[in-house]
Amino acid sequence: MKRIAVYCGSATPADPRYVILAREIGEELARRGIGLVYGGGKLGLMGSVAYGALDAGGEVIGVIPEALVGGEVANEDCTELHVVANMHQRKQAFTDLSDGFLTIPGGVGTMDELWEAVSWAQLGYHAKPVGLLNAFGFYDGLIEFYRHMADTGFIREAHRGILIQDEALDPLLAKMAAYVPHRTIFQMKAEDL
């Protein structure tokens, strides 16, 4: 993977572990020579992951909707900053510019990005790994819910492995690098669905 899109919060939670984690992820991606594609902001975990990568000499590509640029939210220090018209174009750019997706702690926007990456993989719009870093048990409930959806049949057995998760970055990146694309919905016939 040459570039990874990192989905994370633009908020700064009271617990400093999350900001430190984001910075360490940015640094580690840069050390591995993996470019960062992210939301283009300078606040919260977004800013932390970007500055971690930049300070370690990494490539940082920000993608931000023009509505957020004016509020001094845009990170002008990025290697490249793409200003797009809306959130739909932003998520399409994440898909176009990256070789995989890594979700770290975040809120509603982060969940929107994660679920779209999973949904698009399921359908066949991309065949890239979708990783979820369950740091500090942040995503325990979400992982259980994903299992519940699969166990009840709302996620097909062929798609159960789309969401790749781990509690630590190194094994998660290894799992993402080893990801073998599944049979997509676009490849299936009605009787398979």
C-alpha atoms as one frame of an Amber mdcrd trajectory, in Angstrom:
protein
   0.000   0.000   0.000   1.494   3.292  -1.110  -1.233   5.490   0.404  -3.813
   4.919   3.109  -6.881   7.044   3.763  -7.181   7.574   7.511 -10.661   8.276
   8.855 -10.728   9.946  12.255 -12.373  12.647  14.315 -11.869  16.377  13.906
 -12.662  16.763  17.603 -10.119  16.850  20.419 -11.399  14.552  23.174 -10.543
  15.229  26.813  -8.575  11.958  26.997  -5.141  12.779  25.491  -4.519   9.139
  24.491  -6.533   9.638  21.303  -4.553  12.649  20.076  -1.271  10.903  20.925
  -2.433   7.769  19.091  -3.312   9.763  15.958   0.095  11.453  15.928   1.875
   8.108  16.366  -0.111   6.640  13.466   0.906   9.528  11.214   4.541   9.080
  12.227   4.434   5.312  11.661   2.859   5.617   8.222   5.581   8.082   7.232
   8.308   5.768   8.596   6.904   2.970   6.438   6.828   5.202   3.362   3.024
   5.112   3.241   1.377   8.378   2.200  -1.521   9.711   4.253  -4.807  10.722
   2.656  -7.135  12.359   5.149  -9.822  14.992   5.662  -7.572  18.023   5.202
  -8.243  19.617   8.595  -5.802  20.892  11.177  -7.951  20.298  14.259  -8.435
  17.298  16.536  -7.242  13.847  15.586  -7.193  14.907  11.930  -4.573  17.550
  12.618  -2.638  15.228  14.898  -2.341  12.414  12.346  -1.355  14.896   9.624
   1.310  16.668  11.672   2.670  13.335  12.885   3.186  12.281   9.262   4.497
  15.683   8.143   6.980  15.946  11.025   8.277  12.473  10.137   8.801  13.537
   6.504   5.758  11.771   5.081   3.435  12.619   2.218   0.141  14.130   3.409
  -2.756  14.663   1.029  -5.715  16.503   2.493  -9.183  16.486   0.929 -11.539
  19.087   2.334 -14.935  20.455   1.248 -14.817  24.141   0.341 -17.396  24.955
   3.047 -14.772  24.072   5.685 -11.880  26.008   4.177 -13.107  29.459   5.188
 -13.292  28.732   8.917  -9.499  28.362   9.164  -9.983  24.617   9.488  -7.989
  23.645   6.371  -4.437  22.437   6.897  -2.359  24.502   4.473   0.774  22.579
   5.527  -0.261  19.443   3.598   1.924  18.151   0.792  -1.224  18.530  -1.341
  -4.558  20.029  -0.325  -7.522  19.210  -2.563 -10.536  21.468  -2.090 -13.714
  19.754  -3.290 -17.314  20.909  -3.598 -18.932  18.557  -1.070 -18.635  15.495
   1.161 -19.535  13.085  -1.646 -16.596  14.315  -3.721 -14.376  14.117  -0.650
 -15.177  10.437  -0.073 -14.728   9.652  -3.756 -11.305  11.325  -3.625 -10.362
   9.222  -0.591 -11.190   6.121  -2.629  -9.403   7.335  -5.757  -6.218   8.488
  -3.985  -5.660   5.613  -1.558  -4.851   1.907  -1.597  -6.769   1.169   1.595
  -8.725   2.701   4.462  -7.804   2.897   8.141 -10.388   4.047  10.668  -9.231
   5.242  14.077 -11.445   6.750  16.807 -13.903   9.387  15.681 -17.536  10.393
  15.614 -20.433  10.512  13.173 -18.388  11.671  10.159 -15.848   8.932  10.778
 -18.630   6.346  10.915 -20.084   7.688   7.659 -16.702   7.263   5.959 -16.107
   3.794   7.410 -19.515   2.423   6.457 -19.284   3.840   2.959 -15.885   2.171
   2.470 -17.357  -1.152   3.680 -20.494  -0.749   1.562 -18.543   0.159  -1.574
 -16.262  -2.869  -1.062 -19.292  -5.123  -0.602 -20.845  -3.838  -3.815 -17.637
  -3.824  -5.849 -16.870  -0.134  -6.298 -13.409  -0.844  -4.876 -11.372  -3.899
  -3.807  -9.241  -2.198  -1.151  -8.756  -3.268   2.471 -10.881  -1.557   5.120
  -9.125  -1.516   8.497 -10.535  -0.614  11.913  -8.105   0.162  14.725  -9.868
  -0.765  17.944  -7.530   1.233  20.179  -8.442   1.302  23.882 -11.517  -0.834
  23.089 -13.124   2.205  21.444 -14.879   0.110  18.792 -15.813  -2.949  20.900
 -19.533  -2.233  20.502 -19.262  -1.589  16.776 -17.337  -4.828  16.210 -19.981
  -6.740  18.158 -22.712  -5.062  16.108 -20.918  -5.972  12.850 -20.813  -9.612
  14.030 -24.497  -9.407  14.940 -25.371  -8.120  11.441 -23.385 -11.005   9.914
 -24.789 -13.623  12.304 -28.371 -12.581  11.495 -27.726 -12.632   7.737 -27.651
  -8.920   6.924 -24.003  -9.214   5.939 -23.411 -12.083   3.525 -20.880 -14.713
   4.539 -18.711 -13.729   1.557 -18.515 -10.190   2.958 -17.957 -10.939   6.649
 -14.209 -10.387   6.262 -14.399  -6.951   4.642 -14.000  -5.140   7.947 -10.486
  -5.966   9.147  -9.897  -5.119  12.777  -7.154  -5.242  15.374  -6.232  -3.476
  18.597  -2.703  -2.559  17.435  -1.454  -0.843  14.296   1.313  -3.267  13.222
  -0.862  -6.400  13.012  -3.697  -4.390  11.487  -1.481  -3.076   8.683  -0.174
  -6.618   8.104  -3.744  -7.939   7.818  -4.638  -5.106   5.440  -1.592  -5.829
   3.259  -2.603  -9.513   3.087  -6.242  -8.767   2.229  -7.644 -10.823  -0.631
 -10.700  -9.212  -2.249 -13.942 -11.121  -1.902 -16.699 -11.836  -4.404 -18.649
  -8.606  -4.748 -22.393  -8.125  -5.082 -21.824  -6.898  -8.649 -20.261 -10.306
  -9.413 -23.148 -12.271  -7.905 -26.351 -13.501  -9.473 -29.800 -13.159  -7.896
 -29.692 -16.685  -6.446 -26.430 -15.801  -4.624 -28.036 -12.802  -2.980
